[in-house]
Amino acid sequence: MELLQAIKGRRTIRRFKPEPVPRELLERLIQEAMWAPSAMNTQPWKFIVLTGQARQGLIAIAEGCIDQLDERMKTLFNEKMRGMVRGYFRDCGGAPAIVAVVSSLPPEEVYQKGSLFSSCAALQNFLLLAHEAGLGACWMTGPLWVEQAILSYLGCPDWGLVGITPIGWPDQSPPVPPRKHETIEWRD
Ligand SMILES: Cc1cc2nc3c(=O)[nH]c(=O)nc-3n(C[C@H](O)[C@H](O)[C@H](O)COP(=O)(O)O)c2cc1C
């Protein structure tokens, strides 16, 4: 797949078929995603793949922030949309796997940002590679409301949570959200 085609064609997917994703495929995509650049070449990311009971346990924790998110959503979405988001938090759209991405955090705040940005680059690589492989995914930071509980559950209490990413075979073809290209500025 052409790079531009992958960048423009990738969509956030929130409904999945029940078929599992082969472990070897996920392993390969993650290995390739980790070719991302990183601050001072620290490669600070860790990808944790959760299926079965481990996946259920994570969803049970993430569900704990629906009320906080709903407050924010009231200012952004109509009731139908909010209902969909609440439902999605309860089952992650039936995704057979969830990939949690965490980033090691050095003590200095300025380096913490570099670490998180690096891991974001790796996660975006992963989303594009997953799309190229015919998979769909949804990078989620809504669960940051319960970041510490998730990190403890993952056994990484001192790391930063970059996102939890339900992944699987898409069962929807969402419309393309319009882009806001006016954020480019040229200054000579
Ligand atoms: C950092 C980040 C956090 C996101 N968090 C959530 C989330 O918590 N829940 C969710 O349903 N979608 C989440 N999304 C997906 C966005 O809603 C989605 O990318 C956006 O609507 C544009 O759609 P597209 O990805 O199909 O282009 C997140 C995306 C990013 C990049």
JSON list of C-alpha atoms and ligand atoms in Angstrom, two decimals:
[
{"chain": "A", "resi": 1, "resn": "MET", "atom": "CA", "xyz": [0.00, 0.00, 0.00]},
{"chain": "A", "resi": 2, "resn": "GLU", "atom": "CA", "xyz": [1.22, 3.50, -0.83]},
{"chain": "A", "resi": 3, "resn": "LEU", "atom": "CA", "xyz": [2.15, 5.52, 2.26]},
{"chain": "A", "resi": 4, "resn": "LEU", "atom": "CA", "xyz": [-0.21, 8.39, 1.45]},
{"chain": "A", "resi": 5, "resn": "GLN", "atom": "CA", "xyz": [-3.03, 5.92, 0.78]},
{"chain": "A", "resi": 6, "resn": "ALA", "atom": "CA", "xyz": [-2.41, 4.37, 4.21]},
{"chain": "A", "resi": 7, "resn": "ILE", "atom": "CA", "xyz": [-2.29, 7.75, 5.96]},
{"chain": "A", "resi": 8, "resn": "LYS", "atom": "CA", "xyz": [-5.50, 8.99, 4.36]},
{"chain": "A", "resi": 9, "resn": "GLY", "atom": "CA", "xyz": [-7.36, 5.68, 4.29]},
{"chain": "A", "resi": 10, "resn": "ARG", "atom": "CA", "xyz": [-6.82, 4.68, 7.94]},
{"chain": "A", "resi": 11, "resn": "ARG", "atom": "CA", "xyz": [-9.96, 5.23, 9.98]},
{"chain": "A", "resi": 12, "resn": "THR", "atom": "CA", "xyz": [-10.69, 4.85, 13.64]},
{"chain": "A", "resi": 13, "resn": "ILE", "atom": "CA", "xyz": [-12.69, 1.62, 13.90]},
{"chain": "A", "resi": 14, "resn": "ARG", "atom": "CA", "xyz": [-15.10, 1.02, 16.79]},
{"chain": "A", "resi": 15, "resn": "ARG", "atom": "CA", "xyz": [-16.94, -2.12, 15.66]},
{"chain": "A", "resi": 16, "resn": "PHE", "atom": "CA", "xyz": [-15.14, -5.42, 15.06]},
{"chain": "A", "resi": 17, "resn": "LYS", "atom": "CA", "xyz": [-15.81, -8.95, 13.83]},
{"chain": "A", "resi": 18, "resn": "PRO", "atom": "CA", "xyz": [-15.33, -11.61, 16.50]},
{"chain": "A", "resi": 19, "resn": "GLU", "atom": "CA", "xyz": [-12.55, -13.50, 14.66]},
{"chain": "A", "resi": 20, "resn": "PRO", "atom": "CA", "xyz": [-9.26, -13.34, 16.52]},
{"chain": "A", "resi": 21, "resn": "VAL", "atom": "CA", "xyz": [-6.15, -11.71, 15.09]},
{"chain": "A", "resi": 22, "resn": "PRO", "atom": "CA", "xyz": [-3.28, -14.20, 14.70]},
{"chain": "A", "resi": 23, "resn": "ARG", "atom": "CA", "xyz": [-0.62, -13.67, 17.35]},
{"chain": "A", "resi": 24, "resn": "GLU", "atom": "CA", "xyz": [2.18, -13.81, 14.74]},
{"chain": "A", "resi": 25, "resn": "LEU", "atom": "CA", "xyz": [0.54, -10.98, 12.78]},
{"chain": "A", "resi": 26, "resn": "LEU", "atom": "CA", "xyz": [0.29, -8.71, 15.82]},
{"chain": "A", "resi": 27, "resn": "GLU", "atom": "CA", "xyz": [3.87, -9.56, 16.81]},
{"chain": "A", "resi": 28, "resn": "ARG", "atom": "CA", "xyz": [5.11, -8.62, 13.35]},
{"chain": "A", "resi": 29, "resn": "LEU", "atom": "CA", "xyz": [3.17, -5.34, 13.21]},
{"chain": "A", "resi": 30, "resn": "ILE", "atom": "CA", "xyz": [4.44, -4.31, 16.64]},
{"chain": "A", "resi": 31, "resn": "GLN", "atom": "CA", "xyz": [8.04, -5.16, 15.74]},
{"chain": "A", "resi": 32, "resn": "GLU", "atom": "CA", "xyz": [7.72, -3.02, 12.62]},
{"chain": "A", "resi": 33, "resn": "ALA", "atom": "CA", "xyz": [5.99, -0.17, 14.48]},
{"chain": "A", "resi": 34, "resn": "MET", "atom": "CA", "xyz": [8.96, 0.02, 16.84]},
{"chain": "A", "resi": 35, "resn": "TRP", "atom": "CA", "xyz": [11.11, 1.40, 14.00]},
{"chain": "A", "resi": 36, "resn": "ALA", "atom": "CA", "xyz": [9.74, 4.81, 15.04]},
{"chain": "A", "resi": 37, "resn": "PRO", "atom": "CA", "xyz": [12.12, 7.64, 15.89]},
{"chain": "A", "resi": 38, "resn": "SER", "atom": "CA", "xyz": [12.59, 8.30, 19.59]},
{"chain": "A", "resi": 39, "resn": "ALA", "atom": "CA", "xyz": [14.04, 11.05, 21.77]},
{"chain": "A", "resi": 40, "resn": "MET", "atom": "CA", "xyz": [17.75, 10.33, 22.24]},
{"chain": "A", "resi": 41, "resn": "ASN", "atom": "CA", "xyz": [17.02, 6.92, 20.71]},
{"chain": "A", "resi": 42, "resn": "THR", "atom": "CA", "xyz": [15.57, 5.76, 24.03]},
{"chain": "A", "resi": 43, "resn": "GLN", "atom": "CA", "xyz": [12.89, 3.59, 22.37]},
{"chain": "A", "resi": 44, "resn": "PRO", "atom": "CA", "xyz": [10.85, 4.00, 25.56]},
{"chain": "A", "resi": 45, "resn": "TRP", "atom": "CA", "xyz": [7.69, 2.16, 24.49]},
{"chain": "A", "resi": 46, "resn": "LYS", "atom": "CA", "xyz": [6.20, -1.12, 25.58]},
{"chain": "A", "resi": 47, "resn": "PHE", "atom": "CA", "xyz": [3.31, -2.78, 23.73]},
{"chain": "A", "resi": 48, "resn": "ILE", "atom": "CA", "xyz": [1.15, -5.09, 25.84]},
{"chain": "A", "resi": 49, "resn": "VAL", "atom": "CA", "xyz": [-1.36, -7.27, 23.99]},
{"chain": "A", "resi": 50, "resn": "LEU", "atom": "CA", "xyz": [-4.42, -8.33, 25.99]},
{"chain": "A", "resi": 51, "resn": "THR", "atom": "CA", "xyz": [-6.86, -11.02, 24.91]},
{"chain": "A", "resi": 52, "resn": "GLY", "atom": "CA", "xyz": [-9.33, -13.27, 26.74]},
{"chain": "A", "resi": 53, "resn": "GLN", "atom": "CA", "xyz": [-9.59, -12.65, 30.49]},
{"chain": "A", "resi": 54, "resn": "ALA", "atom": "CA", "xyz": [-6.79, -10.08, 30.41]},
{"chain": "A", "resi": 55, "resn": "ARG", "atom": "CA", "xyz": [-8.79, -8.04, 27.91]},
{"chain": "A", "resi": 56, "resn": "GLN", "atom": "CA", "xyz": [-11.92, -8.31, 30.06]},
{"chain": "A", "resi": 57, "resn": "GLY", "atom": "CA", "xyz": [-10.05, -7.11, 33.12]},
{"chain": "A", "resi": 58, "resn": "LEU", "atom": "CA", "xyz": [-8.80, -4.02, 31.31]},
{"chain": "A", "resi": 59, "resn": "ILE", "atom": "CA", "xyz": [-12.26, -3.17, 29.98]},
{"chain": "A", "resi": 60, "resn": "ALA", "atom": "CA", "xyz": [-13.68, -3.45, 33.50]},
{"chain": "A", "resi": 61, "resn": "ILE", "atom": "CA", "xyz": [-11.20, -0.80, 34.68]},
{"chain": "A", "resi": 62, "resn": "ALA", "atom": "CA", "xyz": [-11.63, 1.50, 31.66]},
{"chain": "A", "resi": 63, "resn": "GLU", "atom": "CA", "xyz": [-15.40, 1.47, 32.14]},
{"chain": "A", "resi": 64, "resn": "GLY", "atom": "CA", "xyz": [-14.81, 3.24, 35.45]},
{"chain": "A", "resi": 65, "resn": "CYS", "atom": "CA", "xyz": [-14.33, 6.59, 33.72]},
{"chain": "A", "resi": 66, "resn": "ILE", "atom": "CA", "xyz": [-17.55, 6.75, 31.73]},
{"chain": "A", "resi": 67, "resn": "ASP", "atom": "CA", "xyz": [-19.15, 9.30, 34.09]},
{"chain": "A", "resi": 68, "resn": "GLN", "atom": "CA", "xyz": [-16.18, 11.70, 33.90]},
{"chain": "A", "resi": 69, "resn": "LEU", "atom": "CA", "xyz": [-16.08, 11.39, 30.12]},
{"chain": "A", "resi": 70, "resn": "ASP", "atom": "CA", "xyz": [-19.79, 11.97, 29.86]},
{"chain": "A", "resi": 71, "resn": "GLU", "atom": "CA", "xyz": [-19.37, 15.39, 31.50]},
{"chain": "A", "resi": 72, "resn": "ARG", "atom": "CA", "xyz": [-16.90, 16.39, 28.79]},
{"chain": "A", "resi": 73, "resn": "MET", "atom": "CA", "xyz": [-18.98, 14.83, 26.03]},
{"chain": "A", "resi": 74, "resn": "LYS", "atom": "CA", "xyz": [-22.02, 16.91, 27.02]},
{"chain": "A", "resi": 75, "resn": "THR", "atom": "CA", "xyz": [-20.20, 19.94, 25.63]},
{"chain": "A", "resi": 76, "resn": "LEU", "atom": "CA", "xyz": [-19.19, 18.17, 22.39]},
{"chain": "A", "resi": 77, "resn": "PHE", "atom": "CA", "xyz": [-21.70, 15.51, 21.31]},
{"chain": "A", "resi": 78, "resn": "ASN", "atom": "CA", "xyz": [-25.46, 14.93, 21.08]},
{"chain": "A", "resi": 79, "resn": "GLU", "atom": "CA", "xyz": [-27.19, 12.26, 23.21]},
{"chain": "A", "resi": 80, "resn": "LYS", "atom": "CA", "xyz": [-27.06, 9.60, 20.47]},
{"chain": "A", "resi": 81, "resn": "MET", "atom": "CA", "xyz": [-23.32, 10.01, 20.04]},
{"chain": "A", "resi": 82, "resn": "ARG", "atom": "CA", "xyz": [-22.78, 9.96, 23.81]},
{"chain": "A", "resi": 83, "resn": "GLY", "atom": "CA", "xyz": [-24.76, 6.73, 24.05]},
{"chain": "A", "resi": 84, "resn": "MET", "atom": "CA", "xyz": [-22.56, 5.17, 21.39]},
{"chain": "A", "resi": 85, "resn": "VAL", "atom": "CA", "xyz": [-19.38, 6.18, 23.19]},
{"chain": "A", "resi": 86, "resn": "ARG", "atom": "CA", "xyz": [-20.70, 4.81, 26.50]},
{"chain": "A", "resi": 87, "resn": "GLY", "atom": "CA", "xyz": [-21.58, 1.51, 24.81]},
{"chain": "A", "resi": 88, "resn": "TYR", "atom": "CA", "xyz": [-18.18, 1.37, 23.18]},
{"chain": "A", "resi": 89, "resn": "PHE", "atom": "CA", "xyz": [-16.47, 1.68, 26.55]},
{"chain": "A", "resi": 90, "resn": "ARG", "atom": "CA", "xyz": [-18.40, -1.35, 27.79]},
{"chain": "A", "resi": 91, "resn": "ASP", "atom": "CA", "xyz": [-17.22, -3.80, 25.10]},
{"chain": "A", "resi": 92, "resn": "CYS", "atom": "CA", "xyz": [-14.60, -2.03, 22.96]},
{"chain": "A", "resi": 93, "resn": "GLY", "atom": "CA", "xyz": [-16.76, -2.77, 19.93]},
{"chain": "A", "resi": 94, "resn": "GLY", "atom": "CA", "xyz": [-16.15, -6.51, 20.31]},
{"chain": "A", "resi": 95, "resn": "ALA", "atom": "CA", "xyz": [-12.44, -6.17, 19.46]},
{"chain": "A", "resi": 96, "resn": "PRO", "atom": "CA", "xyz": [-10.77, -9.53, 20.11]},
{"chain": "A", "resi": 97, "resn": "ALA", "atom": "CA", "xyz": [-7.57, -7.87, 21.36]},
{"chain": "A", "resi": 98, "resn": "ILE", "atom": "CA", "xyz": [-6.52, -4.66, 23.03]},
{"chain": "A", "resi": 99, "resn": "VAL", "atom": "CA", "xyz": [-3.00, -3.30, 22.59]},
{"chain": "A", "resi": 100, "resn": "ALA", "atom": "CA", "xyz": [-1.96, -1.09, 25.50]},
{"chain": "A", "resi": 101, "resn": "VAL", "atom": "CA", "xyz": [1.02, 1.16, 24.83]},
{"chain": "A", "resi": 102, "resn": "VAL", "atom": "CA", "xyz": [3.02, 2.48, 27.77]},
{"chain": "A", "resi": 103, "resn": "SER", "atom": "CA", "xyz": [6.11, 4.64, 27.89]},
{"chain": "A", "resi": 104, "resn": "SER", "atom": "CA", "xyz": [8.91, 4.63, 30.46]},
{"chain": "A", "resi": 105, "resn": "LEU", "atom": "CA", "xyz": [9.16, 7.97, 32.25]},
{"chain": "A", "resi": 106, "resn": "PRO", "atom": "CA", "xyz": [12.50, 9.52, 33.25]},
{"chain": "A", "resi": 107, "resn": "PRO", "atom": "CA", "xyz": [12.33, 11.72, 36.38]},
{"chain": "A", "resi": 108, "resn": "GLU", "atom": "CA", "xyz": [12.75, 15.04, 34.50]},
{"chain": "A", "resi": 109, "resn": "GLU", "atom": "CA", "xyz": [9.48, 16.41, 33.12]},
{"chain": "A", "resi": 110, "resn": "VAL", "atom": "CA", "xyz": [11.08, 17.64, 29.90]},
{"chain": "A", "resi": 111, "resn": "TYR", "atom": "CA", "xyz": [12.33, 14.13, 29.13]},
{"chain": "A", "resi": 112, "resn": "GLN", "atom": "CA", "xyz": [8.99, 12.63, 30.06]},
{"chain": "A", "resi": 113, "resn": "LYS", "atom": "CA", "xyz": [7.39, 14.52, 27.20]},
{"chain": "A", "resi": 114, "resn": "GLY", "atom": "CA", "xyz": [10.04, 13.26, 24.79]},
{"chain": "A", "resi": 115, "resn": "SER", "atom": "CA", "xyz": [9.34, 9.75, 25.95]},
{"chain": "A", "resi": 116, "resn": "LEU", "atom": "CA", "xyz": [5.59, 10.07, 25.48]},
{"chain": "A", "resi": 117, "resn": "PHE", "atom": "CA", "xyz": [5.96, 11.72, 22.05]},
{"chain": "A", "resi": 118, "resn": "SER", "atom": "CA", "xyz": [8.29, 8.90, 20.95]},
{"chain": "A", "resi": 119, "resn": "SER", "atom": "CA", "xyz": [5.79, 6.26, 21.98]},
{"chain": "A", "resi": 120, "resn": "CYS", "atom": "CA", "xyz": [3.03, 8.16, 20.16]},
{"chain": "A", "resi": 121, "resn": "ALA", "atom": "CA", "xyz": [5.12, 7.90, 16.99]},
{"chain": "A", "resi": 122, "resn": "ALA", "atom": "CA", "xyz": [5.41, 4.14, 17.47]},
{"chain": "A", "resi": 123, "resn": "LEU", "atom": "CA", "xyz": [1.67, 3.85, 18.07]},
{"chain": "A", "resi": 124, "resn": "GLN", "atom": "CA", "xyz": [0.85, 5.81, 14.92]},
{"chain": "A", "resi": 125, "resn": "ASN", "atom": "CA", "xyz": [3.19, 3.50, 12.97]},
{"chain": "A", "resi": 126, "resn": "PHE", "atom": "CA", "xyz": [1.27, 0.59, 14.43]},
{"chain": "A", "resi": 127, "resn": "LEU", "atom": "CA", "xyz": [-2.11, 2.04, 13.37]},
{"chain": "A", "resi": 128, "resn": "LEU", "atom": "CA", "xyz": [-0.88, 2.52, 9.79]},
{"chain": "A", "resi": 129, "resn": "LEU", "atom": "CA", "xyz": [0.63, -0.95, 9.60]},
{"chain": "A", "resi": 130, "resn": "ALA", "atom": "CA", "xyz": [-2.54, -2.47, 11.05]},
{"chain": "A", "resi": 131, "resn": "HIS", "atom": "CA", "xyz": [-4.58, -0.66, 8.42]},
{"chain": "A", "resi": 132, "resn": "GLU", "atom": "CA", "xyz": [-2.29, -1.93, 5.67]},
{"chain": "A", "resi": 133, "resn": "ALA", "atom": "CA", "xyz": [-2.84, -5.48, 7.00]},
{"chain": "A", "resi": 134, "resn": "GLY", "atom": "CA", "xyz": [-6.64, -5.03, 6.79]},
{"chain": "A", "resi": 135, "resn": "LEU", "atom": "CA", "xyz": [-7.11, -4.55, 10.53]},
{"chain": "A", "resi": 136, "resn": "GLY", "atom": "CA", "xyz": [-8.90, -1.71, 12.29]},
{"chain": "A", "resi": 137, "resn": "ALA", "atom": "CA", "xyz": [-8.09, -0.06, 15.59]},
{"chain": "A", "resi": 138, "resn": "CYS", "atom": "CA", "xyz": [-9.05, 2.80, 17.88]},
{"chain": "A", "resi": 139, "resn": "TRP", "atom": "CA", "xyz": [-6.38, 4.71, 19.80]},
{"chain": "A", "resi": 140, "resn": "MET", "atom": "CA", "xyz": [-8.07, 5.68, 23.07]},
{"chain": "A", "resi": 141, "resn": "THR", "atom": "CA", "xyz": [-6.93, 8.17, 25.67]},
{"chain": "A", "resi": 142, "resn": "GLY", "atom": "CA", "xyz": [-10.36, 8.54, 27.29]},
{"chain": "A", "resi": 143, "resn": "PRO", "atom": "CA", "xyz": [-9.25, 5.90, 29.82]},
{"chain": "A", "resi": 144, "resn": "LEU", "atom": "CA", "xyz": [-6.52, 8.29, 31.06]},
{"chain": "A", "resi": 145, "resn": "TRP", "atom": "CA", "xyz": [-9.12, 9.21, 33.69]},
{"chain": "A", "resi": 146, "resn": "VAL", "atom": "CA", "xyz": [-8.17, 5.92, 35.30]},
{"chain": "A", "resi": 147, "resn": "GLU", "atom": "CA", "xyz": [-4.52, 5.90, 34.18]},
{"chain": "A", "resi": 148, "resn": "GLN", "atom": "CA", "xyz": [-3.03, 4.76, 37.49]},
{"chain": "A", "resi": 149, "resn": "ALA", "atom": "CA", "xyz": [-5.49, 1.89, 37.86]},
{"chain": "A", "resi": 150, "resn": "ILE", "atom": "CA", "xyz": [-4.72, 0.72, 34.31]},
{"chain": "A", "resi": 151, "resn": "LEU", "atom": "CA", "xyz": [-0.95, 1.02, 34.78]},
{"chain": "A", "resi": 152, "resn": "SER", "atom": "CA", "xyz": [-1.14, -0.97, 38.02]},
{"chain": "A", "resi": 153, "resn": "TYR", "atom": "CA", "xyz": [-3.24, -3.61, 36.26]},
{"chain": "A", "resi": 154, "resn": "LEU", "atom": "CA", "xyz": [-0.62, -3.79, 33.51]},
{"chain": "A", "resi": 155, "resn": "GLY", "atom": "CA", "xyz": [2.16, -4.12, 36.08]},
{"chain": "A", "resi": 156, "resn": "CYS", "atom": "CA", "xyz": [3.80, -0.82, 35.01]},
{"chain": "A", "resi": 157, "resn": "PRO", "atom": "CA", "xyz": [2.81, 1.62, 37.80]},
{"chain": "A", "resi": 158, "resn": "ASP", "atom": "CA", "xyz": [5.69, 4.06, 37.09]},
{"chain": "A", "resi": 159, "resn": "TRP", "atom": "CA", "xyz": [5.19, 4.28, 33.33]},
{"chain": "A", "resi": 160, "resn": "GLY", "atom": "CA", "xyz": [2.97, 6.65, 31.30]},
{"chain": "A", "resi": 161, "resn": "LEU", "atom": "CA", "xyz": [-0.10, 5.40, 29.46]},
{"chain": "A", "resi": 162, "resn": "VAL", "atom": "CA", "xyz": [-0.03, 6.38, 25.79]},
{"chain": "A", "resi": 163, "resn": "GLY", "atom": "CA", "xyz": [-3.26, 4.70, 24.88]},
{"chain": "A", "resi": 164, "resn": "ILE", "atom": "CA", "xyz": [-5.30, 1.57, 24.87]},
{"chain": "A", "resi": 165, "resn": "THR", "atom": "CA", "xyz": [-6.06, 0.34, 21.36]},
{"chain": "A", "resi": 166, "resn": "PRO", "atom": "CA", "xyz": [-8.81, -2.17, 20.64]},
{"chain": "A", "resi": 167, "resn": "ILE", "atom": "CA", "xyz": [-7.82, -3.96, 17.44]},
{"chain": "A", "resi": 168, "resn": "GLY", "atom": "CA", "xyz": [-9.43, -6.52, 15.16]},
{"chain": "A", "resi": 169, "resn": "TRP", "atom": "CA", "xyz": [-11.06, -7.10, 11.80]},
{"chain": "A", "resi": 170, "resn": "PRO", "atom": "CA", "xyz": [-13.30, -4.10, 10.99]},
{"chain": "A", "resi": 171, "resn": "ASP", "atom": "CA", "xyz": [-17.07, -4.56, 10.94]},
{"chain": "A", "resi": 172, "resn": "GLN", "atom": "CA", "xyz": [-17.80, -1.02, 9.81]},
{"chain": "A", "resi": 173, "resn": "SER", "atom": "CA", "xyz": [-16.61, 1.48, 7.25]},
{"chain": "A", "resi": 174, "resn": "PRO", "atom": "CA", "xyz": [-16.90, 4.88, 8.93]},
{"chain": "A", "resi": 175, "resn": "PRO", "atom": "CA", "xyz": [-17.17, 8.12, 6.96]},
{"chain": "A", "resi": 176, "resn": "VAL", "atom": "CA", "xyz": [-14.07, 10.29, 6.63]},
{"chain": "A", "resi": 177, "resn": "PRO", "atom": "CA", "xyz": [-14.11, 13.06, 9.24]},
{"chain": "A", "resi": 178, "resn": "PRO", "atom": "CA", "xyz": [-13.25, 16.37, 7.55]},
{"chain": "A", "resi": 179, "resn": "ARG", "atom": "CA", "xyz": [-9.78, 17.76, 8.21]},
{"chain": "A", "resi": 180, "resn": "LYS", "atom": "CA", "xyz": [-8.88, 21.25, 9.44]},
{"chain": "A", "resi": 181, "resn": "HIS", "atom": "CA", "xyz": [-5.94, 22.09, 7.23]},
{"chain": "A", "resi": 182, "resn": "GLU", "atom": "CA", "xyz": [-6.01, 25.78, 8.15]},
{"chain": "A", "resi": 183, "resn": "THR", "atom": "CA", "xyz": [-3.69, 25.01, 11.07]},
{"chain": "A", "resi": 184, "resn": "ILE", "atom": "CA", "xyz": [-0.64, 25.32, 8.75]},
{"chain": "A", "resi": 185, "resn": "GLU", "atom": "CA", "xyz": [1.20, 28.64, 9.02]},
{"chain": "A", "resi": 186, "resn": "TRP", "atom": "CA", "xyz": [4.10, 29.87, 6.93]},
{"chain": "A", "resi": 187, "resn": "ARG", "atom": "CA", "xyz": [6.36, 32.56, 8.35]},
{"chain": "A", "resi": 188, "resn": "ASP", "atom": "CA", "xyz": [9.25, 34.02, 6.31]},
{"chain": "B", "resi": 1, "resn": "LIG", "atom": "C1", "xyz": [-4.55, 10.63, 21.05]},
{"chain": "B", "resi": 1, "resn": "LIG", "atom": "C2", "xyz": [-5.90, 10.13, 20.59]},
{"chain": "B", "resi": 1, "resn": "LIG", "atom": "C3", "xyz": [-6.85, 9.78, 21.53]},
{"chain": "B", "resi": 1, "resn": "LIG", "atom": "C4", "xyz": [-8.09, 9.28, 21.15]},
{"chain": "B", "resi": 1, "resn": "LIG", "atom": "N1", "xyz": [-8.96, 8.85, 22.12]},
{"chain": "B", "resi": 1, "resn": "LIG", "atom": "C5", "xyz": [-10.13, 8.28, 21.75]},
{"chain": "B", "resi": 1, "resn": "LIG", "atom": "C6", "xyz": [-10.98, 7.73, 22.75]},
{"chain": "B", "resi": 1, "resn": "LIG", "atom": "O1", "xyz": [-10.70, 7.76, 23.95]},
{"chain": "B", "resi": 1, "resn": "LIG", "atom": "N2", "xyz": [-12.13, 7.14, 22.35]},
{"chain": "B", "resi": 1, "resn": "LIG", "atom": "C7", "xyz": [-12.47, 7.06, 21.02]},
{"chain": "B", "resi": 1, "resn": "LIG", "atom": "O2", "xyz": [-13.53, 6.51, 20.71]},
{"chain": "B", "resi": 1, "resn": "LIG", "atom": "N3", "xyz": [-11.67, 7.58, 20.04]},
{"chain": "B", "resi": 1, "resn": "LIG", "atom": "C8", "xyz": [-10.50, 8.17, 20.37]},
{"chain": "B", "resi": 1, "resn": "LIG", "atom": "N4", "xyz": [-9.65, 8.64, 19.41]},
{"chain": "B", "resi": 1, "resn": "LIG", "atom": "C9", "xyz": [-10.01, 8.55, 17.98]},
{"chain": "B", "resi": 1, "resn": "LIG", "atom": "C10", "xyz": [-10.46, 9.90, 17.42]},
{"chain": "B", "resi": 1, "resn": "LIG", "atom": "O3", "xyz": [-11.77, 10.17, 17.83]},
{"chain": "B", "resi": 1, "resn": "LIG", "atom": "C11", "xyz": [-10.34, 9.85, 15.89]},
{"chain": "B", "resi": 1, "resn": "LIG", "atom": "O4", "xyz": [-9.00, 9.71, 15.52]},
{"chain": "B", "resi": 1, "resn": "LIG", "atom": "C12", "xyz": [-10.90, 11.10, 15.21]},
{"chain": "B", "resi": 1, "resn": "LIG", "atom": "O5", "xyz": [-12.29, 11.20, 15.41]},
{"chain": "B", "resi": 1, "resn": "LIG", "atom": "C13", "xyz": [-10.61, 11.14, 13.71]},
{"chain": "B", "resi": 1, "resn": "LIG", "atom": "O6", "xyz": [-11.09, 9.98, 13.07]},
{"chain": "B", "resi": 1, "resn": "LIG", "atom": "P1", "xyz": [-10.13, 9.06, 12.19]},
{"chain": "B", "resi": 1, "resn": "LIG", "atom": "O7", "xyz": [-9.11, 8.46, 13.13]},
{"chain": "B", "resi": 1, "resn": "LIG", "atom": "O8", "xyz": [-11.01, 8.02, 11.56]},
{"chain": "B", "resi": 1, "resn": "LIG", "atom": "O9", "xyz": [-9.45, 9.91, 11.16]},
{"chain": "B", "resi": 1, "resn": "LIG", "atom": "C14", "xyz": [-8.42, 9.16, 19.76]},
{"chain": "B", "resi": 1, "resn": "LIG", "atom": "C15", "xyz": [-7.46, 9.53, 18.82]},
{"chain": "B", "resi": 1, "resn": "LIG", "atom": "C16", "xyz": [-6.22, 10.00, 19.22]},
{"chain": "B", "resi": 1, "resn": "LIG", "atom": "C17", "xyz": [-5.18, 10.35, 18.18]}
]
